[in-house]
């Protein structure tokens, strides 16, 4: 059965278009219909042929036989009457019937000769004709005169012979009549049965043809249409579930379904090469350590990851569709509106915005909020991708560290203050003797001038050393004093101009070039302009002093984005000999100097001023030679912007 | 005057009530002396004379001899065969016409009947009772 089915499938395989396949289905149905129609036609024509034989042979024979029998009975009756009564008239009447009977027998013989199957009947009719001819010739003669019947034994025997003859004829005619009648009845009965059988046969045949056509059409359609479409459906399902898709079997170029499957497979292959699977993306989102929120253009939550749900404590259905502003704490709402929402509305990204998110329990969680705009093909805002990192713990840690740092700074400041006070006290105490020494040295120098050159030179050296010691004491007094910051609003250019003006003479004297690169866009700064100018000028002066004549000192100012905020960075590069690496660590310590005649308080004062501004200062050697000093300060001191304040 | 009428009536009644059979012809059935048959049932005798039984018990063919003596023939046909002589004649003609048999032999009187029976061993006939003699043997009818 399976082999037959396979052969059938091979036979039914149509390598062509859908139209050809549909036509093939219709052809199968039409062939079935044709077979049923031909069978019905053949059956009906056979029945018509049998009914025609019944009409032209069986019925006429039966009718003629019946008529012959009736006439013969009438004839016999008349002969009998004539025999019993001696009426010659009856004999004459009977004799007239003989020709009719002979004609009927001839007609029967002629009809029966038309059908070879009536051979037996034809022979019987022929025999009846011969016997009847013998009978009627003898009867016509004998029955005319039977007066001597009782006396003539010969006549009695003749009559007896006639009697036997007519009895035989009568019996044979009756048998023939019954036979032909039964024959007609049998044929009618047979036709009835045949009609019933034919009806059943045609019904079964139609059913068989219908089932066969349906089966073949189903097999054909299944193999040619359903299976290929099912393969495509499976390919689509597999593709949707990111399963491996097998290539479709090779087919005809005219087969649209195969072409569709091939095109789909090719498309999936291209997509596999160019697209990241959805599972992969979902996996990334799921395993993100940050909170991911996708906002609609109206800034409502349209998608979130598990971390966001867990952080806020809401169910997904409670979050989706809600405006994000609902979850921003009141303290940071204004910041979020100004630096978040408004930037996003302008299509700008938001990065590292420190805001507070409110959980379901109304607990505030500090997060670093970043967002970027996703646009559609028309350039319209399609969605906003937001990432929030919980920095609550880090803020706590930073707060602790900041407190420790403050405590350390306070302790250091207190120590420095104590040292400063001591140093100021000593310096102050040394000032008067030093002034006396300086005045005496000047007087000695004036007294011996022109008389004793050696003493004059020694007096000159004592005077200069006294001046140097006085400057050192002044610097020491200055360093030892605590600073009071006079915060004001300024710009980088003002700061740089002030610093350069302060060291202009040194620059000219050393014949060093200054190159200034200001990349701060004149952003507003809040700091102590005088002190910061002093710190910056110290660094520039240091660079100028170590630079050979004709070289360039490059000063760069720009903002840098650190983890939580931006800072202002000054870089001063010189082409000097660089710094001894072993001494870099001590470079900003008080009284440490590498320059002949230096007090060791210049860079220490720079660090003091910078640290008072919350900044840092560092130094390093450049690979190409020379030294690099970096000074970073927050662009705005923590005090409220716009108002000048004093910070001690 | 009335008495003689009554008397005549009584005489007439008497005469009408008398058995005249002794005086009328009375038939008997006779066969050849050597025929072993001694008696016949009425139905058997009727079948033989109507041509329905054609053979004796020894399977020999029965030869019928019809005695056409008017009195005997009429008495025989009416009493035994329960037909009139004409009906019997038509009966035998129909048999003849149908070819199933021929007419039985007819003799004119008892003597001819006896003679024929005496000469033919398988013949059977009927004669007047008074005509019985040694030539033939009477067969009793039961």
mmCIF file of N, CA and C in Angstrom, chain A residues 229-338:
data_model
loop_
_atom_site.group_PDB
_atom_site.id
_atom_site.type_symbol
_atom_site.label_atom_id
_atom_site.label_comp_id
_atom_site.label_asym_id
_atom_site.label_seq_id
_atom_site.Cartn_x
_atom_site.Cartn_y
_atom_site.Cartn_z
ATOM 1 N N UNK A 229 3.200 24.720 2.165
ATOM 2 C CA UNK A 229 2.761 25.848 2.997
ATOM 3 C C UNK A 229 3.052 25.563 4.465
ATOM 4 N N UNK A 230 2.848 24.275 4.862
ATOM 5 C CA UNK A 230 3.168 23.898 6.237
ATOM 6 C C UNK A 230 4.645 24.081 6.541
ATOM 7 N N UNK A 231 5.493 23.759 5.547
ATOM 8 C CA UNK A 231 6.935 23.965 5.747
ATOM 9 C C UNK A 231 7.241 25.439 5.955
ATOM 10 N N UNK A 232 6.552 26.280 5.156
ATOM 11 C CA UNK A 232 6.777 27.718 5.309
ATOM 12 C C UNK A 232 6.304 28.169 6.681
ATOM 13 N N UNK A 233 5.128 27.656 7.092
ATOM 14 C CA UNK A 233 4.609 28.022 8.415
ATOM 15 C C UNK A 233 5.585 27.601 9.509
ATOM 16 N N UNK A 234 6.131 26.373 9.366
ATOM 17 C CA UNK A 234 7.093 25.894 10.361
ATOM 18 C C UNK A 234 8.345 26.759 10.351
ATOM 19 N N UNK A 235 8.729 27.174 9.152
ATOM 20 C CA UNK A 235 9.900 28.061 9.054
ATOM 21 C C UNK A 235 9.628 29.378 9.777
ATOM 22 N N UNK A 236 8.394 29.900 9.591
ATOM 23 C CA UNK A 236 8.041 31.159 10.247
ATOM 24 C C UNK A 236 8.050 30.989 11.764
ATOM 25 N N UNK A 237 7.435 29.848 12.211
ATOM 26 C CA UNK A 237 7.398 29.591 13.660
ATOM 27 C C UNK A 237 8.812 29.443 14.209
ATOM 28 N N UNK A 238 9.626 28.648 13.495
ATOM 29 C CA UNK A 238 11.012 28.460 13.941
ATOM 30 C C UNK A 238 11.754 29.786 13.965
ATOM 31 N N UNK A 239 11.487 30.589 12.946
ATOM 32 C CA UNK A 239 12.177 31.882 12.894
ATOM 33 C C UNK A 239 11.755 32.762 14.073
ATOM 34 N N UNK A 240 10.410 32.722 14.344
ATOM 35 C CA UNK A 240 9.911 33.540 15.456
ATOM 36 C C UNK A 240 10.501 33.083 16.782
ATOM 37 N N UNK A 241 10.765 31.751 16.880
ATOM 38 C CA UNK A 241 11.334 31.209 18.124
ATOM 39 C C UNK A 241 12.861 31.108 18.036
ATOM 40 N N UNK A 242 13.389 31.720 16.980
ATOM 41 C CA UNK A 242 14.852 31.786 16.777
ATOM 42 C C UNK A 242 15.476 30.409 16.744
ATOM 43 N N UNK A 243 14.759 29.470 16.190
ATOM 44 C CA UNK A 243 15.355 28.150 15.999
ATOM 45 C C UNK A 243 16.082 28.119 14.656
ATOM 46 N N UNK A 244 16.852 27.057 14.501
ATOM 47 C CA UNK A 244 17.572 26.898 13.249
ATOM 48 C C UNK A 244 16.576 26.536 12.141
ATOM 49 N N UNK A 245 16.689 27.197 11.029
ATOM 50 C CA UNK A 245 15.771 26.950 9.910
ATOM 51 C C UNK A 245 16.524 26.196 8.824
ATOM 52 N N UNK A 246 15.899 25.072 8.386
ATOM 53 C CA UNK A 246 16.522 24.295 7.319
ATOM 54 C C UNK A 246 16.152 24.901 5.983
ATOM 55 N N UNK A 247 17.032 24.801 5.016
ATOM 56 C CA UNK A 247 16.693 25.336 3.693
ATOM 57 C C UNK A 247 15.599 24.496 3.048
ATOM 58 N N UNK A 248 14.711 25.097 2.270
ATOM 59 C CA UNK A 248 13.639 24.344 1.606
ATOM 60 C C UNK A 248 14.224 23.414 0.548
ATOM 61 N N UNK A 249 13.529 22.284 0.263
ATOM 62 C CA UNK A 249 14.033 21.378 -0.769
ATOM 63 C C UNK A 249 14.026 22.065 -2.124
ATOM 64 N N UNK A 250 14.931 21.651 -2.998
ATOM 65 C CA UNK A 250 14.970 22.295 -4.324
ATOM 66 C C UNK A 250 13.680 22.016 -5.084
ATOM 67 N N UNK A 251 13.200 22.988 -5.807
ATOM 68 C CA UNK A 251 11.954 22.856 -6.553
ATOM 69 C C UNK A 251 12.032 23.599 -7.873
ATOM 70 N N UNK A 252 10.890 23.583 -8.540
ATOM 71 C CA UNK A 252 10.849 24.227 -9.841
ATOM 72 C C UNK A 252 10.854 25.752 -9.695
ATOM 73 N N UNK A 253 11.329 26.384 -10.710
ATOM 74 C CA UNK A 253 11.323 27.845 -10.703
ATOM 75 C C UNK A 253 9.906 28.384 -10.859
ATOM 76 N N UNK A 254 9.008 27.513 -11.387
ATOM 77 C CA UNK A 254 7.623 27.959 -11.584
ATOM 78 C C UNK A 254 6.779 27.797 -10.329
ATOM 79 N N UNK A 255 7.347 27.123 -9.344
ATOM 80 C CA UNK A 255 6.583 26.851 -8.122
ATOM 81 C C UNK A 255 6.649 28.079 -7.202
ATOM 82 N N UNK A 256 5.509 28.810 -7.120
ATOM 83 C CA UNK A 256 5.516 30.036 -6.324
ATOM 84 C C UNK A 256 5.732 29.746 -4.849
ATOM 85 N N UNK A 257 5.153 28.617 -4.375
ATOM 86 C CA UNK A 257 5.299 28.292 -2.953
ATOM 87 C C UNK A 257 6.770 28.012 -2.641
ATOM 88 N N UNK A 258 7.407 27.246 -3.521
ATOM 89 C CA UNK A 258 8.827 26.961 -3.308
ATOM 90 C C UNK A 258 9.656 28.230 -3.392
ATOM 91 N N UNK A 259 9.250 29.103 -4.318
ATOM 92 C CA UNK A 259 9.952 30.386 -4.421
ATOM 93 C C UNK A 259 9.786 31.193 -3.142
ATOM 94 N N UNK A 260 8.538 31.154 -2.608
ATOM 95 C CA UNK A 260 8.273 31.884 -1.362
ATOM 96 C C UNK A 260 9.132 31.333 -0.229
ATOM 97 N N UNK A 261 9.166 29.969 -0.138
ATOM 98 C CA UNK A 261 9.968 29.344 0.914
ATOM 99 C C UNK A 261 11.445 29.704 0.746
ATOM 100 N N UNK A 262 11.923 29.662 -0.498
ATOM 101 C CA UNK A 262 13.331 29.983 -0.748
ATOM 102 C C UNK A 262 13.620 31.438 -0.388
ATOM 103 N N UNK A 263 12.699 32.329 -0.797
ATOM 104 C CA UNK A 263 12.894 33.753 -0.482
ATOM 105 C C UNK A 263 12.884 33.981 1.014
ATOM 106 N N UNK A 264 11.943 33.292 1.705
ATOM 107 C CA UNK A 264 11.870 33.470 3.156
ATOM 108 C C UNK A 264 13.145 32.968 3.819
ATOM 109 N N UNK A 265 13.629 31.818 3.339
ATOM 110 C CA UNK A 265 14.842 31.255 3.925
ATOM 111 C C UNK A 265 16.026 32.198 3.699
ATOM 112 N N UNK A 266 16.099 32.738 2.485
ATOM 113 C CA UNK A 266 17.189 33.667 2.188
ATOM 114 C C UNK A 266 17.088 34.907 3.080
ATOM 115 N N UNK A 267 15.836 35.356 3.273
ATOM 116 C CA UNK A 267 15.638 36.529 4.126
ATOM 117 C C UNK A 267 16.097 36.249 5.559
ATOM 118 N N UNK A 268 15.725 35.044 6.050
ATOM 119 C CA UNK A 268 16.134 34.708 7.420
ATOM 120 C C UNK A 268 17.653 34.632 7.527
ATOM 121 N N UNK A 269 18.289 34.092 6.457
ATOM 122 C CA UNK A 269 19.749 34.016 6.491
ATOM 123 C C UNK A 269 20.374 35.407 6.558
ATOM 124 N N UNK A 270 19.785 36.335 5.769
ATOM 125 C CA UNK A 270 20.301 37.696 5.805
ATOM 126 C C UNK A 270 20.050 38.348 7.154
ATOM 127 N N UNK A 271 18.834 38.069 7.669
ATOM 128 C CA UNK A 271 18.505 38.666 8.967
ATOM 129 C C UNK A 271 19.385 38.120 10.072
ATOM 130 N N UNK A 272 19.690 36.819 9.968
ATOM 131 C CA UNK A 272 20.551 36.229 11.003
ATOM 132 C C UNK A 272 21.907 36.901 11.031
ATOM 133 N N UNK A 273 22.352 37.326 9.848
ATOM 134 C CA UNK A 273 23.670 37.961 9.783
ATOM 135 C C UNK A 273 23.625 39.416 10.246
ATOM 136 N N UNK A 274 22.497 40.052 10.121
ATOM 137 C CA UNK A 274 22.459 41.488 10.400
ATOM 138 C C UNK A 274 21.746 41.842 11.689
ATOM 139 N N UNK A 275 20.997 40.945 12.227
ATOM 140 C CA UNK A 275 20.186 41.301 13.401
ATOM 141 C C UNK A 275 20.634 40.554 14.637
ATOM 142 N N UNK A 276 20.506 41.220 15.766
ATOM 143 C CA UNK A 276 20.698 40.542 17.034
ATOM 144 C C UNK A 276 19.359 39.956 17.414
ATOM 145 N N UNK A 277 19.362 38.742 17.841
ATOM 146 C CA UNK A 277 18.082 38.108 18.120
ATOM 147 C C UNK A 277 17.400 38.769 19.310
ATOM 148 N N UNK A 278 16.109 38.666 19.299
ATOM 149 C CA UNK A 278 15.331 39.292 20.367
ATOM 150 C C UNK A 278 15.674 38.690 21.724
ATOM 151 N N UNK A 279 15.902 37.347 21.709
ATOM 152 C CA UNK A 279 16.275 36.714 22.975
ATOM 153 C C UNK A 279 17.585 37.269 23.493
ATOM 154 N N UNK A 280 18.483 37.485 22.544
ATOM 155 C CA UNK A 280 19.786 37.999 22.951
ATOM 156 C C UNK A 280 19.633 39.369 23.597
ATOM 157 N N UNK A 281 18.804 40.212 22.939
ATOM 158 C CA UNK A 281 18.574 41.556 23.473
ATOM 159 C C UNK A 281 17.865 41.472 24.819
ATOM 160 N N UNK A 282 16.836 40.606 24.862
ATOM 161 C CA UNK A 282 16.110 40.454 26.135
ATOM 162 C C UNK A 282 17.044 39.983 27.233
ATOM 163 N N UNK A 283 17.947 39.074 26.833
ATOM 164 C CA UNK A 283 18.892 38.565 27.808
ATOM 165 C C UNK A 283 19.791 39.684 28.327
ATOM 166 N N UNK A 284 20.211 40.540 27.421
ATOM 167 C CA UNK A 284 21.063 41.667 27.823
ATOM 168 C C UNK A 284 20.306 42.563 28.802
ATOM 169 N N UNK A 285 19.052 42.880 28.413
ATOM 170 C CA UNK A 285 18.242 43.767 29.268
ATOM 171 C C UNK A 285 18.021 43.118 30.636
ATOM 172 N N UNK A 286 17.741 41.795 30.586
ATOM 173 C CA UNK A 286 17.437 41.101 31.840
ATOM 174 C C UNK A 286 18.640 41.108 32.787
ATOM 175 N N UNK A 287 19.822 40.934 32.202
ATOM 176 C CA UNK A 287 21.011 40.827 33.025
ATOM 177 C C UNK A 287 21.715 42.159 33.237
ATOM 178 N N UNK A 288 21.069 43.237 32.829
ATOM 179 C CA UNK A 288 21.673 44.548 33.073
ATOM 180 C C UNK A 288 21.689 44.828 34.571
ATOM 181 N N UNK A 289 22.823 45.309 35.050
ATOM 182 C CA UNK A 289 22.880 45.635 36.479
ATOM 183 C C UNK A 289 22.166 46.947 36.754
ATOM 184 N N UNK A 290 21.999 47.741 35.717
ATOM 185 C CA UNK A 290 21.324 49.020 35.893
ATOM 186 C C UNK A 290 19.829 48.859 35.687
ATOM 187 N N UNK A 291 19.117 49.921 36.051
ATOM 188 C CA UNK A 291 17.680 49.946 35.812
ATOM 189 C C UNK A 291 17.454 50.537 34.432
ATOM 190 N N UNK A 292 16.729 49.764 33.612
ATOM 191 C CA UNK A 292 16.437 50.242 32.258
ATOM 192 C C UNK A 292 14.977 50.639 32.186
ATOM 193 N N UNK A 293 14.743 51.817 31.649
ATOM 194 C CA UNK A 293 13.367 52.285 31.457
ATOM 195 C C UNK A 293 13.264 52.826 30.043
ATOM 196 N N UNK A 294 12.261 52.364 29.326
ATOM 197 C CA UNK A 294 12.009 52.907 27.996
ATOM 198 C C UNK A 294 10.771 53.780 28.112
ATOM 199 N N UNK A 295 10.939 55.048 27.728
ATOM 200 C CA UNK A 295 9.821 55.992 27.818
ATOM 201 C C UNK A 295 9.264 56.257 26.439
ATOM 202 N N UNK A 296 7.977 56.533 26.408
ATOM 203 C CA UNK A 296 7.372 56.960 25.152
ATOM 204 C C UNK A 296 7.739 58.430 24.910
ATOM 205 N N UNK A 297 7.289 58.936 23.770
ATOM 206 C CA UNK A 297 7.567 60.341 23.466
ATOM 207 C C UNK A 297 6.917 61.255 24.495
ATOM 208 N N UNK A 298 5.849 60.772 25.160
ATOM 209 C CA UNK A 298 5.171 61.560 26.189
ATOM 210 C C UNK A 298 5.796 61.328 27.562
ATOM 211 N N UNK A 299 6.941 60.635 27.602
ATOM 212 C CA UNK A 299 7.680 60.357 28.841
ATOM 213 C C UNK A 299 6.880 59.491 29.816
ATOM 214 N N UNK A 300 6.115 58.573 29.242
ATOM 215 C CA UNK A 300 5.460 57.561 30.077
ATOM 216 C C UNK A 300 6.221 56.261 29.914
ATOM 217 N N UNK A 301 6.186 55.440 30.962
ATOM 218 C CA UNK A 301 6.954 54.187 30.941
ATOM 219 C C UNK A 301 6.295 53.202 29.987
ATOM 220 N N UNK A 302 7.066 52.721 29.020
ATOM 221 C CA UNK A 302 6.520 51.736 28.087
ATOM 222 C C UNK A 302 7.220 50.390 28.231
ATOM 223 N N UNK A 303 8.389 50.359 28.793
ATOM 224 C CA UNK A 303 9.067 49.080 29.026
ATOM 225 C C UNK A 303 10.069 49.266 30.158
ATOM 226 N N UNK A 304 10.163 48.246 31.012
ATOM 227 C CA UNK A 304 11.110 48.313 32.120
ATOM 228 C C UNK A 304 11.751 46.952 32.275
ATOM 229 N N UNK A 305 12.887 46.918 32.922
ATOM 230 C CA UNK A 305 13.481 45.610 33.218
ATOM 231 C C UNK A 305 13.225 45.265 34.692
ATOM 232 N N UNK A 306 13.687 44.053 35.036
ATOM 233 C CA UNK A 306 13.385 43.549 36.376
ATOM 234 C C UNK A 306 14.006 44.426 37.461
ATOM 235 N N UNK A 307 15.208 44.925 37.178
ATOM 236 C CA UNK A 307 15.873 45.746 38.192
ATOM 237 C C UNK A 307 15.046 46.978 38.550
ATOM 238 N N UNK A 308 14.413 47.591 37.537
ATOM 239 C CA UNK A 308 13.591 48.776 37.783
ATOM 240 C C UNK A 308 12.414 48.417 38.688
ATOM 241 N N UNK A 309 11.779 47.269 38.358
ATOM 242 C CA UNK A 309 10.652 46.824 39.178
ATOM 243 C C UNK A 309 11.088 46.610 40.622
ATOM 244 N N UNK A 310 12.215 45.922 40.767
ATOM 245 C CA UNK A 310 12.680 45.624 42.124
ATOM 246 C C UNK A 310 13.093 46.888 42.856
ATOM 247 N N UNK A 311 13.707 47.823 42.130
ATOM 248 C CA UNK A 311 14.162 49.056 42.771
ATOM 249 C C UNK A 311 12.976 49.881 43.268
ATOM 250 N N UNK A 312 11.962 50.013 42.411
ATOM 251 C CA UNK A 312 10.827 50.868 42.775
ATOM 252 C C UNK A 312 9.790 50.129 43.617
ATOM 253 N N UNK A 313 9.795 48.793 43.562
ATOM 254 C CA UNK A 313 8.862 48.039 44.387
ATOM 255 C C UNK A 313 7.455 47.959 43.820
ATOM 256 N N UNK A 314 7.304 48.329 42.582
ATOM 257 C CA UNK A 314 5.987 48.250 41.927
ATOM 258 C C UNK A 314 5.923 47.014 41.048
ATOM 259 N N UNK A 315 4.708 46.605 40.730
ATOM 260 C CA UNK A 315 4.503 45.579 39.717
ATOM 261 C C UNK A 315 4.628 46.219 38.349
ATOM 262 N N UNK A 316 4.862 45.376 37.350
ATOM 263 C CA UNK A 316 5.063 45.910 35.997
ATOM 264 C C UNK A 316 3.813 46.628 35.508
ATOM 265 N N UNK A 317 2.648 46.069 35.843
ATOM 266 C CA UNK A 317 1.399 46.678 35.369
ATOM 267 C C UNK A 317 1.133 48.020 36.059
ATOM 268 N N UNK A 318 1.718 48.197 37.267
ATOM 269 C CA UNK A 318 1.535 49.466 37.964
ATOM 270 C C UNK A 318 2.434 50.555 37.389
ATOM 271 N N UNK A 319 3.511 50.129 36.756
ATOM 272 C CA UNK A 319 4.471 51.104 36.254
ATOM 273 C C UNK A 319 4.195 51.509 34.813
ATOM 274 N N UNK A 320 3.859 50.532 33.987
ATOM 275 C CA UNK A 320 3.705 50.819 32.560
ATOM 276 C C UNK A 320 2.570 51.810 32.343
ATOM 277 N N UNK A 321 2.838 52.809 31.523
ATOM 278 C CA UNK A 321 1.834 53.816 31.211
ATOM 279 C C UNK A 321 1.896 55.027 32.130
ATOM 280 N N UNK A 322 2.638 54.919 33.227
ATOM 281 C CA UNK A 322 2.717 56.045 34.164
ATOM 282 C C UNK A 322 3.817 57.027 33.730
ATOM 283 N N UNK A 323 3.589 58.293 34.044
ATOM 284 C CA UNK A 323 4.611 59.293 33.738
ATOM 285 C C UNK A 323 5.797 59.114 34.685
ATOM 286 N N UNK A 324 7.004 59.289 34.138
ATOM 287 C CA UNK A 324 8.198 59.064 34.964
ATOM 288 C C UNK A 324 8.321 60.122 36.057
ATOM 289 N N UNK A 325 7.780 61.326 35.796
ATOM 290 C CA UNK A 325 7.887 62.406 36.777
ATOM 291 C C UNK A 325 7.201 62.049 38.090
ATOM 292 N N UNK A 326 6.244 61.087 37.998
ATOM 293 C CA UNK A 326 5.542 60.662 39.213
ATOM 294 C C UNK A 326 6.500 60.015 40.211
ATOM 295 N N UNK A 327 7.604 59.438 39.667
ATOM 296 C CA UNK A 327 8.517 58.700 40.539
ATOM 297 C C UNK A 327 9.766 59.519 40.894
ATOM 298 N N UNK A 328 9.795 60.794 40.552
ATOM 299 C CA UNK A 328 10.939 61.648 40.888
ATOM 300 C C UNK A 328 10.659 62.334 42.228
ATOM 301 N N UNK A 329 11.655 62.343 43.103
ATOM 302 C CA UNK A 329 11.452 62.949 44.427
ATOM 303 C C UNK A 329 11.267 64.463 44.289
ATOM 304 N N UNK A 330 10.591 65.038 45.254
ATOM 305 C CA UNK A 330 10.294 66.472 45.202
ATOM 306 C C UNK A 330 11.581 67.297 45.217
ATOM 307 N N UNK A 331 12.612 66.777 45.928
ATOM 308 C CA UNK A 331 13.851 67.531 46.036
ATOM 309 C C UNK A 331 14.556 67.693 44.694
ATOM 310 N N UNK A 332 14.417 66.662 43.861
ATOM 311 C CA UNK A 332 15.140 66.702 42.590
ATOM 312 C C UNK A 332 14.228 66.922 41.405
ATOM 313 N N UNK A 333 12.965 67.187 41.686
ATOM 314 C CA UNK A 333 12.000 67.341 40.592
ATOM 315 C C UNK A 333 12.381 68.512 39.697
ATOM 316 N N UNK A 334 12.784 69.632 40.330
ATOM 317 C CA UNK A 334 13.122 70.817 39.536
ATOM 318 C C UNK A 334 14.372 70.560 38.693
ATOM 319 N N UNK A 335 15.351 69.880 39.307
ATOM 320 C CA UNK A 335 16.570 69.538 38.574
ATOM 321 C C UNK A 335 16.250 68.616 37.400
ATOM 322 N N UNK A 336 15.403 67.641 37.663
ATOM 323 C CA UNK A 336 15.031 66.693 36.607
ATOM 324 C C UNK A 336 14.302 67.416 35.469
ATOM 325 N N UNK A 337 13.461 68.371 35.853
ATOM 326 C CA UNK A 337 12.709 69.106 34.838
ATOM 327 C C UNK A 337 13.661 69.964 33.982
ATOM 328 N N UNK A 338 14.591 70.666 34.666
ATOM 329 C CA UNK A 338 15.441 71.609 33.928
ATOM 330 C C UNK A 338 16.553 70.909 33.162
#
